N, CA, C and O atoms as a Tinker XYZ file with bonds, in Angstrom:
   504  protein
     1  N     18.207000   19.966000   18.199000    73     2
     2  CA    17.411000   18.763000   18.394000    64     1     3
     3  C     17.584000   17.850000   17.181000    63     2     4     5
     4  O     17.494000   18.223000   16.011000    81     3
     5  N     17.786000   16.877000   17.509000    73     3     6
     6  CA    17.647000   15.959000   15.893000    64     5     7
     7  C     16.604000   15.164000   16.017000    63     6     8     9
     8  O     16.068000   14.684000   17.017000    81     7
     9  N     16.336000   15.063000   14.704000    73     7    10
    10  CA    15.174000   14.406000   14.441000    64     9    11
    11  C     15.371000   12.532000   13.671000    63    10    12    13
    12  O     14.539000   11.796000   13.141000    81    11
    13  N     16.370000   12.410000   13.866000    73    11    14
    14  CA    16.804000   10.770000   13.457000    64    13    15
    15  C     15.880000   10.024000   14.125000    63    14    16    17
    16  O     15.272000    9.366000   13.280000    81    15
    17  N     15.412000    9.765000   15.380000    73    15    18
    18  CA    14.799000    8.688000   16.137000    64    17    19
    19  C     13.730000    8.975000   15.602000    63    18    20    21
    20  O     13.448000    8.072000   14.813000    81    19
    21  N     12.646000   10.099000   15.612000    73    19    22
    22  CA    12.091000   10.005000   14.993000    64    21    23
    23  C     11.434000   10.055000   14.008000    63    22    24    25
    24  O     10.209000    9.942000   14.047000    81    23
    25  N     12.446000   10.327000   12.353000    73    23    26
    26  CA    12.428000    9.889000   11.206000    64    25    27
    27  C     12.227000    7.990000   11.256000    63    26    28    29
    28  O     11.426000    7.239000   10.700000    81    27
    29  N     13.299000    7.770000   12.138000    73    27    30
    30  CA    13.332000    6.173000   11.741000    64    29    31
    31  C     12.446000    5.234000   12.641000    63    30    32    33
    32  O     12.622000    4.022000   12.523000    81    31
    33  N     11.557000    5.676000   13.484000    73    31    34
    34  CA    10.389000    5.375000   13.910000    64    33    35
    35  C      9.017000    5.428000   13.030000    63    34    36    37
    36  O      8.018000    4.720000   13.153000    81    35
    37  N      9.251000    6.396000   12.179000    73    35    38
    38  CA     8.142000    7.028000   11.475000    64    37    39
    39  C      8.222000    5.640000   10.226000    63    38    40    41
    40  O      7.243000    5.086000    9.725000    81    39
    41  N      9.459000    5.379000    9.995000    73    39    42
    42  CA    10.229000    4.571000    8.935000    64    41    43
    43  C      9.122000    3.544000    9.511000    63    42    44    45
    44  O      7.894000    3.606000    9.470000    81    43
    45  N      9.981000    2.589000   10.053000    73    43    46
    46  CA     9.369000    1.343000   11.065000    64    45    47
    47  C      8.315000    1.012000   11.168000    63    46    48    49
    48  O      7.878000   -0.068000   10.771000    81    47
    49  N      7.320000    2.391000   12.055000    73    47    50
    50  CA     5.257000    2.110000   11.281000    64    49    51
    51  C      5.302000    2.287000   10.478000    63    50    52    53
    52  O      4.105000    2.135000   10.231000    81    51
    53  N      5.833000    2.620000    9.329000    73    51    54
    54  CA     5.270000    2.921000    7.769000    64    53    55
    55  C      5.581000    1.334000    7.380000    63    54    56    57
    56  O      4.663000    0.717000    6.839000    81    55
    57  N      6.868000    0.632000    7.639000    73    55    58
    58  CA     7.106000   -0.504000    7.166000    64    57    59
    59  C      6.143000   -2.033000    7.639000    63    58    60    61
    60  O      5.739000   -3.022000    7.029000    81    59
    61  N      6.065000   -1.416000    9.398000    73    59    62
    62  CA     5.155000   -2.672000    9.729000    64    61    63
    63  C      3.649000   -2.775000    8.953000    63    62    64    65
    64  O      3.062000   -3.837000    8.744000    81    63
    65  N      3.133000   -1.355000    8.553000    73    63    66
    66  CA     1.925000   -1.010000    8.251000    64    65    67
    67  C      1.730000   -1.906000    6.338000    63    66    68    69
    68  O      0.953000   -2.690000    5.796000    81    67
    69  N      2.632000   -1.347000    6.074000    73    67    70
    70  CA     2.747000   -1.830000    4.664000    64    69    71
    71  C      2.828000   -3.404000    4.740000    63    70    72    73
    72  O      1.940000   -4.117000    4.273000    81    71
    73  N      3.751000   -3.806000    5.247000    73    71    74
    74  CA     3.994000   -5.362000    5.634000    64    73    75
    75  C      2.471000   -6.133000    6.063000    63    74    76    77
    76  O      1.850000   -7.009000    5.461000    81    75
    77  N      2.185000   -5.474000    7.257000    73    75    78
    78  CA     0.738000   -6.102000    7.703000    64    77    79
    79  C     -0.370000   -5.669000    6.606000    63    78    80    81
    80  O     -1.226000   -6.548000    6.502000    81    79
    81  N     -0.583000   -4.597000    5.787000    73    79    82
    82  CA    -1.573000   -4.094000    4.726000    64    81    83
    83  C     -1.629000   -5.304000    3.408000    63    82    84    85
    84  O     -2.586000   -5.702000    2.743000    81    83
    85  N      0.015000   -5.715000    3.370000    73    83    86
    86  CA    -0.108000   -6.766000    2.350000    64    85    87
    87  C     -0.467000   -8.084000    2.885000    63    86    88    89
    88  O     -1.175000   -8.822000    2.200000    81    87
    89  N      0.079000   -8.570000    4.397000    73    87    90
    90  CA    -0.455000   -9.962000    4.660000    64    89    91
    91  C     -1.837000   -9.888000    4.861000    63    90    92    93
    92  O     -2.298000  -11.028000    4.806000    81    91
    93  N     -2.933000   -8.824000    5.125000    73    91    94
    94  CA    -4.187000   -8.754000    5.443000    64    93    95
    95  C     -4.759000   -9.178000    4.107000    63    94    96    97
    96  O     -5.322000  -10.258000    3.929000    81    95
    97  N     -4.582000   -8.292000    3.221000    73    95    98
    98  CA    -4.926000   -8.367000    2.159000    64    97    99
    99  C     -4.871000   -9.880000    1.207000    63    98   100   101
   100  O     -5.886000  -10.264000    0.625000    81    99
   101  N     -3.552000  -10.666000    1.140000    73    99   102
   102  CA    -3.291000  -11.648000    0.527000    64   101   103
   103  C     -4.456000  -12.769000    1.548000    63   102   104   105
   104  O     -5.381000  -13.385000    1.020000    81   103
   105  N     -4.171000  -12.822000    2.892000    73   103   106
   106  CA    -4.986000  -13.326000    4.011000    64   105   107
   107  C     -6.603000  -13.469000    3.160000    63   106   108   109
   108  O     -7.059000  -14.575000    2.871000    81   107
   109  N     -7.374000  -12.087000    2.821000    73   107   110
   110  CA    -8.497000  -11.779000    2.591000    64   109   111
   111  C     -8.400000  -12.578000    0.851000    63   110   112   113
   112  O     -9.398000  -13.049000    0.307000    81   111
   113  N     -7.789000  -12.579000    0.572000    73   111   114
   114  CA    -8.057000  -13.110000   -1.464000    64   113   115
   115  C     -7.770000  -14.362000   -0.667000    63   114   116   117
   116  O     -8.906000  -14.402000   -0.195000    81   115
   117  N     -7.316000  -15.176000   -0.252000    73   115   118
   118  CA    -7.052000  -16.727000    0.378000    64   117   119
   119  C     -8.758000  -17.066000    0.714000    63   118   120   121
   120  O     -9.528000  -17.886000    0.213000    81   119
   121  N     -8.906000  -16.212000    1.610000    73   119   122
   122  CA   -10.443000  -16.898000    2.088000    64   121   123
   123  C    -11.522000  -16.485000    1.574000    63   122   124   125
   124  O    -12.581000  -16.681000    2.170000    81   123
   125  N    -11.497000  -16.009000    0.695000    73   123   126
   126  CA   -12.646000  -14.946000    0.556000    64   125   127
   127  C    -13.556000  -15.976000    0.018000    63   126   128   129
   128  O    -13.218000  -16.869000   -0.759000    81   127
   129  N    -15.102000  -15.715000    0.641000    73   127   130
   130  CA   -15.951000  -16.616000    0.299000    64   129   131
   131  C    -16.785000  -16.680000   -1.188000    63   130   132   133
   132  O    -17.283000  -15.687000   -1.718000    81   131
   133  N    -16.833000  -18.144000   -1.778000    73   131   134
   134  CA   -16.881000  -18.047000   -3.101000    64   133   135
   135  C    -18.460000  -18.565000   -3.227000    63   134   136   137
   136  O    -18.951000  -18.573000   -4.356000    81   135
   137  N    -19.118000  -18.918000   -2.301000    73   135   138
   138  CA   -20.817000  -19.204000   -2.319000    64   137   139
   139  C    -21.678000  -18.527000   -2.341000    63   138   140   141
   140  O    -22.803000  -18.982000   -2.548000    81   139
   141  N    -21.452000  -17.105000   -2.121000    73   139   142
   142  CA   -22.283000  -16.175000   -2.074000    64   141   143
   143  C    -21.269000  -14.734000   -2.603000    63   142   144   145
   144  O    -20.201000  -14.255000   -2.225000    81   143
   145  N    -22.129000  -14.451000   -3.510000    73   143   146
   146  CA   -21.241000  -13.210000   -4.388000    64   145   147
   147  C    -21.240000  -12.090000   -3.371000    63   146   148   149
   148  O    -20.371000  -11.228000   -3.241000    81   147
   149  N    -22.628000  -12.279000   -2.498000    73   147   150
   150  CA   -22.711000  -10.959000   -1.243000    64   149   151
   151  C    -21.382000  -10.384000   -0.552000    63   150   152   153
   152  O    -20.671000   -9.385000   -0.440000    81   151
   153  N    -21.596000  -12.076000   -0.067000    73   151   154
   154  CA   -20.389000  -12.317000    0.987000    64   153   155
   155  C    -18.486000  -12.097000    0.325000    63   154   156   157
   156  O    -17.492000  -11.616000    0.869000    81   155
   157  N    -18.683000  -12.647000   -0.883000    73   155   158
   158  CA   -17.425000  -11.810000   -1.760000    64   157   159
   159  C    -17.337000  -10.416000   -1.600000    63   158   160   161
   160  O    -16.511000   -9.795000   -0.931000    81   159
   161  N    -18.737000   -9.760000   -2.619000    73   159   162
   162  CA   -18.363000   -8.441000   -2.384000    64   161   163
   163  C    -18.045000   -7.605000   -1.043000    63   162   164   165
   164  O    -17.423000   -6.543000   -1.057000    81   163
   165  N    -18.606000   -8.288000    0.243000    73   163   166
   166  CA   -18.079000   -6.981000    1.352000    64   165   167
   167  C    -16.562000   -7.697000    1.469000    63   166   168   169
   168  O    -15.827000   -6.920000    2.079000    81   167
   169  N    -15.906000   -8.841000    1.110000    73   167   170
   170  CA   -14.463000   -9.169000    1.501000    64   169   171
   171  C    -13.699000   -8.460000    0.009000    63   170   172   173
   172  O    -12.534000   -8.089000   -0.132000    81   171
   173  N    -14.732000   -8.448000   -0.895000    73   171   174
   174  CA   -13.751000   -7.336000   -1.908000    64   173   175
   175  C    -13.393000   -5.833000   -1.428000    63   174   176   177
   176  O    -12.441000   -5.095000   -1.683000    81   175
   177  N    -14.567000   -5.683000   -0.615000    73   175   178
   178  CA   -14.523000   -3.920000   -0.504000    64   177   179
   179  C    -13.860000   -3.882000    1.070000    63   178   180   181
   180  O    -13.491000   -2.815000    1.561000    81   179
   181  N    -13.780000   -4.872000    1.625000    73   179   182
   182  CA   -12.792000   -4.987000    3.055000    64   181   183
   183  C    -11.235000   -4.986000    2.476000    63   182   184   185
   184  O    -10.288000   -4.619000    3.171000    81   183
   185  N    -11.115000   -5.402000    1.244000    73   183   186
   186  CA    -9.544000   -5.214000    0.490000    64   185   187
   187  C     -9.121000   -3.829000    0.357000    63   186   188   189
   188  O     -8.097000   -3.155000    0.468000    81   187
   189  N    -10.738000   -3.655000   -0.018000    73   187   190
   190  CA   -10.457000   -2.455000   -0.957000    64   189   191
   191  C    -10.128000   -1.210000    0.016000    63   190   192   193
   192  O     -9.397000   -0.271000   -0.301000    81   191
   193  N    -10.591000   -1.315000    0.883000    73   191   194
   194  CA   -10.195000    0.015000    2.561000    64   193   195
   195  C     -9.450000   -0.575000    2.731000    63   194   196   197
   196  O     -8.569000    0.265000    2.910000    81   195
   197  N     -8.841000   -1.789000    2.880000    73   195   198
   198  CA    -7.746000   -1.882000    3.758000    64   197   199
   199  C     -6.470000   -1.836000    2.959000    63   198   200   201
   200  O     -5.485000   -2.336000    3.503000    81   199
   201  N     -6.298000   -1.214000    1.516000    73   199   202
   202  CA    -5.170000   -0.657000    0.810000    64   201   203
   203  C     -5.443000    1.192000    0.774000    63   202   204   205
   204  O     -4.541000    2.021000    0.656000    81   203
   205  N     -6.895000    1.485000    0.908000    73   203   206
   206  CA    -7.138000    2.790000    1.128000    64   205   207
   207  C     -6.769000    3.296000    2.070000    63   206   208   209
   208  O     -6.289000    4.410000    1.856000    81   207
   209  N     -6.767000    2.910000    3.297000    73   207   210
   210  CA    -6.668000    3.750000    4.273000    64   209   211
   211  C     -5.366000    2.830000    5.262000    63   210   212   213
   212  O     -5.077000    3.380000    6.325000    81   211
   213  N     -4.791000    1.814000    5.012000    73   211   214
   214  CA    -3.461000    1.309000    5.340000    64   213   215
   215  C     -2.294000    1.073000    4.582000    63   214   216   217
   216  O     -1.203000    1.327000    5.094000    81   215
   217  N     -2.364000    0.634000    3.460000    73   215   218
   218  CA    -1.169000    0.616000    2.664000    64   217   219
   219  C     -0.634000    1.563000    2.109000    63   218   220   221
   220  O      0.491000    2.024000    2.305000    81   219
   221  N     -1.536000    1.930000    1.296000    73   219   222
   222  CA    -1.249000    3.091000    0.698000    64   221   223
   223  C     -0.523000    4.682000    1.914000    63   222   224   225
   224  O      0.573000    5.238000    1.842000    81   223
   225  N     -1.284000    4.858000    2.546000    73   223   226
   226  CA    -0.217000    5.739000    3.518000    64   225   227
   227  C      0.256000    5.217000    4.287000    63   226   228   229
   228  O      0.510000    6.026000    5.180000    81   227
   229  N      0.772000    3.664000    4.694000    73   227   230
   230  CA     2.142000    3.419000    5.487000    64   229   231
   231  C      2.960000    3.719000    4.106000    63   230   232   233
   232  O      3.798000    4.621000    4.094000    81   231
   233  N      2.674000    2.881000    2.856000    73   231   234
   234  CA     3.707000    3.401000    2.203000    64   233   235
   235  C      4.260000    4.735000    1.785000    63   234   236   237
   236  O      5.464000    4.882000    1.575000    81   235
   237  N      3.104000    6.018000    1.626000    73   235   238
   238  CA     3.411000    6.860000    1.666000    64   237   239
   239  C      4.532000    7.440000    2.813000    63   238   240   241
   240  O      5.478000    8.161000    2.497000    81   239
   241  N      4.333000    7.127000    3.780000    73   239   242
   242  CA     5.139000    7.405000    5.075000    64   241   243
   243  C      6.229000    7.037000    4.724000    63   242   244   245
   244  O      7.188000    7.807000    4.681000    81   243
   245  N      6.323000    5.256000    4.269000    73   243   246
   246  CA     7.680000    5.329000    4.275000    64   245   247
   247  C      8.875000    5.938000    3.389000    63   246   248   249
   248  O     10.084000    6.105000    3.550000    81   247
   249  N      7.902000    6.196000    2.334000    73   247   250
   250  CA     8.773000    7.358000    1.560000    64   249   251
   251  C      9.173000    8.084000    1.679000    63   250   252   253
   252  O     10.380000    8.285000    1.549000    81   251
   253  N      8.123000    9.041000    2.069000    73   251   254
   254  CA     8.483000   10.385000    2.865000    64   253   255
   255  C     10.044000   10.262000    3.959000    63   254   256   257
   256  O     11.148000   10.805000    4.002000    81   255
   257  N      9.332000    9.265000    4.681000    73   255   258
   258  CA    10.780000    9.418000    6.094000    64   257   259
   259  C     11.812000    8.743000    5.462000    63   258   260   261
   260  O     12.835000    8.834000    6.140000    81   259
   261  N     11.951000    8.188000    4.582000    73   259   262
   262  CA    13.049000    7.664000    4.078000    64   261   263
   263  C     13.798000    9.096000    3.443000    63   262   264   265
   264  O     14.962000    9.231000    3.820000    81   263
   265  N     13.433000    9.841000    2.811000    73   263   266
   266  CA    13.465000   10.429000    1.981000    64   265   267
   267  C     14.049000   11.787000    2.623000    63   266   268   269
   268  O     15.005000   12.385000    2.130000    81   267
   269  N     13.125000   12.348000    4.183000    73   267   270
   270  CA    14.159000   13.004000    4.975000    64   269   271
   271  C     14.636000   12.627000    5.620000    63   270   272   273
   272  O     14.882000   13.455000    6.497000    81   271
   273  N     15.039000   11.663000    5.821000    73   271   274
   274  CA    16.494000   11.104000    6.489000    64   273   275
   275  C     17.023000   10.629000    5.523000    63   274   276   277
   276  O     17.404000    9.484000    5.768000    81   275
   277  N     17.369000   11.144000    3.928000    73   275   278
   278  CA    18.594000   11.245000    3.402000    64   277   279
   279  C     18.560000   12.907000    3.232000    63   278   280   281
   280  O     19.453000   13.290000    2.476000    81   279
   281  N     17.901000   13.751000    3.655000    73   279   282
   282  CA    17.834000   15.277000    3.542000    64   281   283
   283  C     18.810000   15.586000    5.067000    63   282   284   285
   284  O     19.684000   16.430000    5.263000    81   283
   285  N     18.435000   14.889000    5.675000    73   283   286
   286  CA    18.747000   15.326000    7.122000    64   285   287
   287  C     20.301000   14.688000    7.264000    63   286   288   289
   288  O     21.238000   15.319000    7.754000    81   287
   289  N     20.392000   13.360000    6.757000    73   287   290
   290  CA    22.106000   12.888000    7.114000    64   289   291
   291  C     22.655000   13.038000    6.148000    63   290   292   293
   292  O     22.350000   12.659000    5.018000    81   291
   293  N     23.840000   13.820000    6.632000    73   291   294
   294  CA    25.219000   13.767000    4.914000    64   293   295
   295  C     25.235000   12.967000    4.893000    63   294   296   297
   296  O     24.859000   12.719000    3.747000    81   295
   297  N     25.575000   11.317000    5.769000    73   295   298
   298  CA    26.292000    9.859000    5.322000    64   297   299
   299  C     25.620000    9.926000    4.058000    63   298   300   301
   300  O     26.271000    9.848000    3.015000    81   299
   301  N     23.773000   10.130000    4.058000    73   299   302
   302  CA    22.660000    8.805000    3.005000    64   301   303
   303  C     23.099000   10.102000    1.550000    63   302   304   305
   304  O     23.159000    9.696000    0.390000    81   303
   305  N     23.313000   11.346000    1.842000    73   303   306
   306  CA    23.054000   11.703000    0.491000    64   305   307
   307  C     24.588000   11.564000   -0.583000    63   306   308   309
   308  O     24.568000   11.993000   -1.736000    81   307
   309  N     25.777000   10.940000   -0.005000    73   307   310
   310  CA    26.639000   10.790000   -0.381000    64   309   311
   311  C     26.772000    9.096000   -0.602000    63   310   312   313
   312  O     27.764000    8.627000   -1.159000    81   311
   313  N     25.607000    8.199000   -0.079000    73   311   314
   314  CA    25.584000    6.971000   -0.528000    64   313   315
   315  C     24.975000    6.057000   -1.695000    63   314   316   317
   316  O     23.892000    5.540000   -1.423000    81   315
   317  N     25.307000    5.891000   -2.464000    73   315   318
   318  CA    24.792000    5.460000   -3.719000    64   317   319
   319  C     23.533000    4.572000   -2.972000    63   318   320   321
   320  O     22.429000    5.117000   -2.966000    81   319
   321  N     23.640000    3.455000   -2.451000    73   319   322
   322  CA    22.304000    2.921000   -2.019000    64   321   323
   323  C     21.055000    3.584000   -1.176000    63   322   324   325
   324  O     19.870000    3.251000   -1.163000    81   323
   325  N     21.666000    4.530000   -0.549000    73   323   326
   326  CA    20.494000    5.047000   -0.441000    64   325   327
   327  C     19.650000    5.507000   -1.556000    63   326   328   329
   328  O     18.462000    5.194000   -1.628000    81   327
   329  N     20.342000    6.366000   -2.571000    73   327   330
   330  CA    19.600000    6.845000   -3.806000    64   329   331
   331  C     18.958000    5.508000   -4.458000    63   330   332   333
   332  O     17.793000    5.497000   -4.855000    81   331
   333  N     19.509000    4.783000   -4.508000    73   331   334
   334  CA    18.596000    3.585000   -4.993000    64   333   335
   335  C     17.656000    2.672000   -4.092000    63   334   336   337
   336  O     16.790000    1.883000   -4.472000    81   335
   337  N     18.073000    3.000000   -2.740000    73   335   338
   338  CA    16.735000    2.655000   -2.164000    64   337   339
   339  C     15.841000    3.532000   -2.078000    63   338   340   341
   340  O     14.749000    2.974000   -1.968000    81   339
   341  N     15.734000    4.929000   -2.071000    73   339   342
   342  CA    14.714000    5.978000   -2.717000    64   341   343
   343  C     14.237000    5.636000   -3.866000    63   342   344   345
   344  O     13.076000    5.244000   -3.752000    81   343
   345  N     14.703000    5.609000   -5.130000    73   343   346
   346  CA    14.393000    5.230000   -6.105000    64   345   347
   347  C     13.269000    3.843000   -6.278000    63   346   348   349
   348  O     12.237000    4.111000   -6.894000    81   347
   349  N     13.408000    2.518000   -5.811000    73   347   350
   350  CA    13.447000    2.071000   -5.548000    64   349   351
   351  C     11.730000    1.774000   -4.593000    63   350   352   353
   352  O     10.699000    1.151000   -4.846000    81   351
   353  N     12.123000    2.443000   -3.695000    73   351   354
   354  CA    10.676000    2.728000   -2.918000    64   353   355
   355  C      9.336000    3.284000   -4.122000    63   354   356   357
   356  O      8.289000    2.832000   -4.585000    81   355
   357  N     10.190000    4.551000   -4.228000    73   355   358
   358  CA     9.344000    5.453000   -5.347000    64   357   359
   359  C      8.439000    4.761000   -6.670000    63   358   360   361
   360  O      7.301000    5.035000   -7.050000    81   359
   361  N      9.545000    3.642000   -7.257000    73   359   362
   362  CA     8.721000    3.304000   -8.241000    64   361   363
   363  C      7.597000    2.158000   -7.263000    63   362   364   365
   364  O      6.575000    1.750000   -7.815000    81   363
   365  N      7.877000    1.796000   -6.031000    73   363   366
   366  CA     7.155000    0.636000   -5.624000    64   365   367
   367  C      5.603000    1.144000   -5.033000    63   366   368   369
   368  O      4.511000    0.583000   -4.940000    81   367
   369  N      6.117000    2.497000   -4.694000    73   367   370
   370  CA     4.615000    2.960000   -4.389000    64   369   371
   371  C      3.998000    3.391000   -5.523000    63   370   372   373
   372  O      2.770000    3.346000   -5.442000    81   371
   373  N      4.442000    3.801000   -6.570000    73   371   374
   374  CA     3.903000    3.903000   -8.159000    64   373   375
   375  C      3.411000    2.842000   -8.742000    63   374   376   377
   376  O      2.760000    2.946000   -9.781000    81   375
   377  N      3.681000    1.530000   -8.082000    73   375   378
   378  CA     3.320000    0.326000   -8.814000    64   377   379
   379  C      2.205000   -0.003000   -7.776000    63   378   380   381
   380  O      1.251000   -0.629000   -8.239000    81   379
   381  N      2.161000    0.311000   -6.454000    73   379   382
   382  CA     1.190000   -0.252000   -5.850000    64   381   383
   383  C     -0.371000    0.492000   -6.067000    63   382   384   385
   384  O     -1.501000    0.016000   -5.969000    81   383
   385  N      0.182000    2.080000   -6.454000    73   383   386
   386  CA    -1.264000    2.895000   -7.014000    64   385   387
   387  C     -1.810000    1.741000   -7.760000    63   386   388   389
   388  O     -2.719000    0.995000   -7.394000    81   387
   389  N     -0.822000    1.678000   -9.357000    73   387   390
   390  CA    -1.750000    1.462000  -10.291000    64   389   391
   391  C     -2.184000    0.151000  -10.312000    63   390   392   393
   392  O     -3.221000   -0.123000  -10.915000    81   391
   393  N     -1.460000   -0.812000   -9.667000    73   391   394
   394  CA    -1.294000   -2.447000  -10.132000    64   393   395
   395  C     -2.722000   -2.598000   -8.268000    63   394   396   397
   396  O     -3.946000   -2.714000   -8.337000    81   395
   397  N     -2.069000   -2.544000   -7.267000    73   395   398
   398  CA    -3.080000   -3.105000   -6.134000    64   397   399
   399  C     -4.534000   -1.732000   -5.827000    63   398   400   401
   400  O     -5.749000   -1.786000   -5.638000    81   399
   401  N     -3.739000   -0.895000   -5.907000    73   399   402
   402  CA    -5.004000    0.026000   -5.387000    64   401   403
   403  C     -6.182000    0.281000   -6.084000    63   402   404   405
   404  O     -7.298000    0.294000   -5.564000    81   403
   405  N     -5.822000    0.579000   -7.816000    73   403   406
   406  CA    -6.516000    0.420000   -8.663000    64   405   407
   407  C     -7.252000   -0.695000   -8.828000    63   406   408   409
   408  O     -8.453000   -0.554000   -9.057000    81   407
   409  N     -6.565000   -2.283000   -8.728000    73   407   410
   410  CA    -7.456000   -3.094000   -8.986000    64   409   411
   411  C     -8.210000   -3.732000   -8.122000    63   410   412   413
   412  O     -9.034000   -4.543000   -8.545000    81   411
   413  N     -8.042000   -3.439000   -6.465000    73   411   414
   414  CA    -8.889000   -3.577000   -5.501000    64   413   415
   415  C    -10.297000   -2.952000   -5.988000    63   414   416   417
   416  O    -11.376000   -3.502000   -6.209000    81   415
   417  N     -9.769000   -1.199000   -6.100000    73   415   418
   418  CA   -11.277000   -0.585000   -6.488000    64   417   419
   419  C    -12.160000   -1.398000   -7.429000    63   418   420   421
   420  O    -13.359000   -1.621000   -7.261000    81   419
   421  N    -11.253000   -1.890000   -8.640000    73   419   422
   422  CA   -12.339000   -1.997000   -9.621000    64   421   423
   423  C    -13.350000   -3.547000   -9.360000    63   422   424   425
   424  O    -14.497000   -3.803000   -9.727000    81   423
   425  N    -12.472000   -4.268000   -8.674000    73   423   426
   426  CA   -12.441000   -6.003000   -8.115000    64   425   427
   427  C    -13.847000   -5.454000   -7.239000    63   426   428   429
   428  O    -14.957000   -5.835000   -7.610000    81   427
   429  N    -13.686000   -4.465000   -5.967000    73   427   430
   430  CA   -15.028000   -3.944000   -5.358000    64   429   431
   431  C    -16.176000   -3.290000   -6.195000    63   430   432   433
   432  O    -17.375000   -3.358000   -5.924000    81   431
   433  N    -15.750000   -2.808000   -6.989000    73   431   434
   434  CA   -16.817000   -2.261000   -8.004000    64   433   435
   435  C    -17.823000   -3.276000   -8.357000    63   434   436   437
   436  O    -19.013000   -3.338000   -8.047000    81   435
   437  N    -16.792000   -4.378000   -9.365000    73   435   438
   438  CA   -17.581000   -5.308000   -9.867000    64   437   439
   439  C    -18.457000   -6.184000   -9.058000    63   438   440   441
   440  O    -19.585000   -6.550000   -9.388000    81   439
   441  N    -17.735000   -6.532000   -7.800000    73   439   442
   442  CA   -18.284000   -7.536000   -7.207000    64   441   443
   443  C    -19.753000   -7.037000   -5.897000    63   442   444   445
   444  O    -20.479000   -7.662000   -5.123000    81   443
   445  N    -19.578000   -5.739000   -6.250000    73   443   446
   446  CA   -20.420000   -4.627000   -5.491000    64   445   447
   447  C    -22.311000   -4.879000   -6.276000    63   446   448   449
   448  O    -23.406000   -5.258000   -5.861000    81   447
   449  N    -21.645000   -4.329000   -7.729000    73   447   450
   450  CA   -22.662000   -4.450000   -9.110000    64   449   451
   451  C    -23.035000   -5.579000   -8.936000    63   450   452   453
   452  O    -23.968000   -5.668000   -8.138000    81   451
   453  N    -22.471000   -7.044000   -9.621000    73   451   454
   454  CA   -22.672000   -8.426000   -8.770000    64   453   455
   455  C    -23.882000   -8.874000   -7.891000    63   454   456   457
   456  O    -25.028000   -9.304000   -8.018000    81   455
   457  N    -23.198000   -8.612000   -7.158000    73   455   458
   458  CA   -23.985000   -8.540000   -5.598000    64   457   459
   459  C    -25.197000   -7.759000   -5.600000    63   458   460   461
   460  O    -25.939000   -8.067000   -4.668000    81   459
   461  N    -25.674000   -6.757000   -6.424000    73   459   462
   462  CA   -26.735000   -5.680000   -6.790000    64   461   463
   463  C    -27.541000   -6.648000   -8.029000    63   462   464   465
   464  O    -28.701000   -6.318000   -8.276000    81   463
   465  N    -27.114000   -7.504000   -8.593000    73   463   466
   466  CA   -27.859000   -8.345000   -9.167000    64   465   467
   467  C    -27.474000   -7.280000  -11.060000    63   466   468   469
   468  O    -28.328000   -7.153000  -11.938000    81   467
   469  N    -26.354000   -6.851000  -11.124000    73   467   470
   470  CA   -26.125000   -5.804000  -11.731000    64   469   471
   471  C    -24.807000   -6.467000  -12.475000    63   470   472   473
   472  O    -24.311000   -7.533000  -12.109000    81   471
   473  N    -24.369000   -5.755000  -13.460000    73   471   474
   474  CA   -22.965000   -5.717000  -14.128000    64   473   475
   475  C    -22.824000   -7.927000  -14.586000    63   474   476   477
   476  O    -23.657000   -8.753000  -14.215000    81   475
   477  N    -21.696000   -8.201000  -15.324000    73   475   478
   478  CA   -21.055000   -9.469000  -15.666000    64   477   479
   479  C    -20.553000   -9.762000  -15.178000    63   478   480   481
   480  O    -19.407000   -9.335000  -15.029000    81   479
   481  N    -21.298000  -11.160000  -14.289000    73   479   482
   482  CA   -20.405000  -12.479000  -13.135000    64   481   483
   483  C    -19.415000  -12.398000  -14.245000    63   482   484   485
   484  O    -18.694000  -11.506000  -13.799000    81   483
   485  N    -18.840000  -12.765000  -15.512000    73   483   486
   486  CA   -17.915000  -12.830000  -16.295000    64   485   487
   487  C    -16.900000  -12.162000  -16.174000    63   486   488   489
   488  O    -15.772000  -12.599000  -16.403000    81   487
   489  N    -17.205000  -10.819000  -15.736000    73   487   490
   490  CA   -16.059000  -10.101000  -15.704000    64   489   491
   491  C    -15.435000   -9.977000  -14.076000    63   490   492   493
   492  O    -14.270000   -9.739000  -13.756000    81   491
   493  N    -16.472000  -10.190000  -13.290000    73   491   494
   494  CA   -15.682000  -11.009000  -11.872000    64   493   495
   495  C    -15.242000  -12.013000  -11.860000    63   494   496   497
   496  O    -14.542000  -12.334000  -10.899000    81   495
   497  N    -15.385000  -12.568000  -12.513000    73   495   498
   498  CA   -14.440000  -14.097000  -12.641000    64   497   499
   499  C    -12.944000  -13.758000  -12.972000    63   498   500   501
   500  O    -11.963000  -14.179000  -12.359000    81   499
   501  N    -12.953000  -12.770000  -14.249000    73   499   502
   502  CA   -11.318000  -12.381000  -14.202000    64   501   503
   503  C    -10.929000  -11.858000  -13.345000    63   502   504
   504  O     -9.735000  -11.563000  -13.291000    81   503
């Protein structure tokens, strides 16, 4: 049985997921309402799930299936670009931990506190 169709299906939702996780997200910092800190904080913490529980594992996915389907085809493990599109992926989901996922949380944190009449509008402003 091979499993190509669906490695590169698995590929495909991981990619649309990631793709749509970032236009939602950029979508949500565009509008997010600036008159009421309330109304900020639930569009901070609507960021903040929607890199928790969509971006972050489409991208995981797409690593993964990228990753056995260069295990599974001789062509990818004898192709230099594939190794660098592994590579490549790898550091991008390493950058999306620390740089988007991380600073969603802390962006919801603050604007959570905020909204609680708690923590420095100052430091939600950055």
């Amino acid at each position: 049985m091979t499993y190509r169709p669906l490695i590169k299906l698995l590929h495909e939702l991981g990619a649309i997921g990631v793709v749509g996780g970032l236009a939602a997200c950029l979508i949500l910092v565009a509008t997010a309402p600036t008159d009421s800190v309330v109304a900020y904080a639930a569009t901070r913490q609507n960021i903040a799930n929607l890199v928790r529980w969509l971006l972050v594992p489409s991208l995981a996915l797409v690593i993964v299936s990228g990753l056995l389907s260069i295990a599974f085809n001789e062509a990818y493990k004898n192709a230099g670009w594939a190794w660098i599109k592994a590579l490549l992926g790898i550091s991008m989901f390493e950058g999306t931990l620390v740089t988007i996922s991380a600073s969603s949380r802390r962006a919801a944190e603050l604007s959570a506190q905020a909204a609680a009449g708690q923590g420095d509008p100052t430091q939600l402003a950055e």
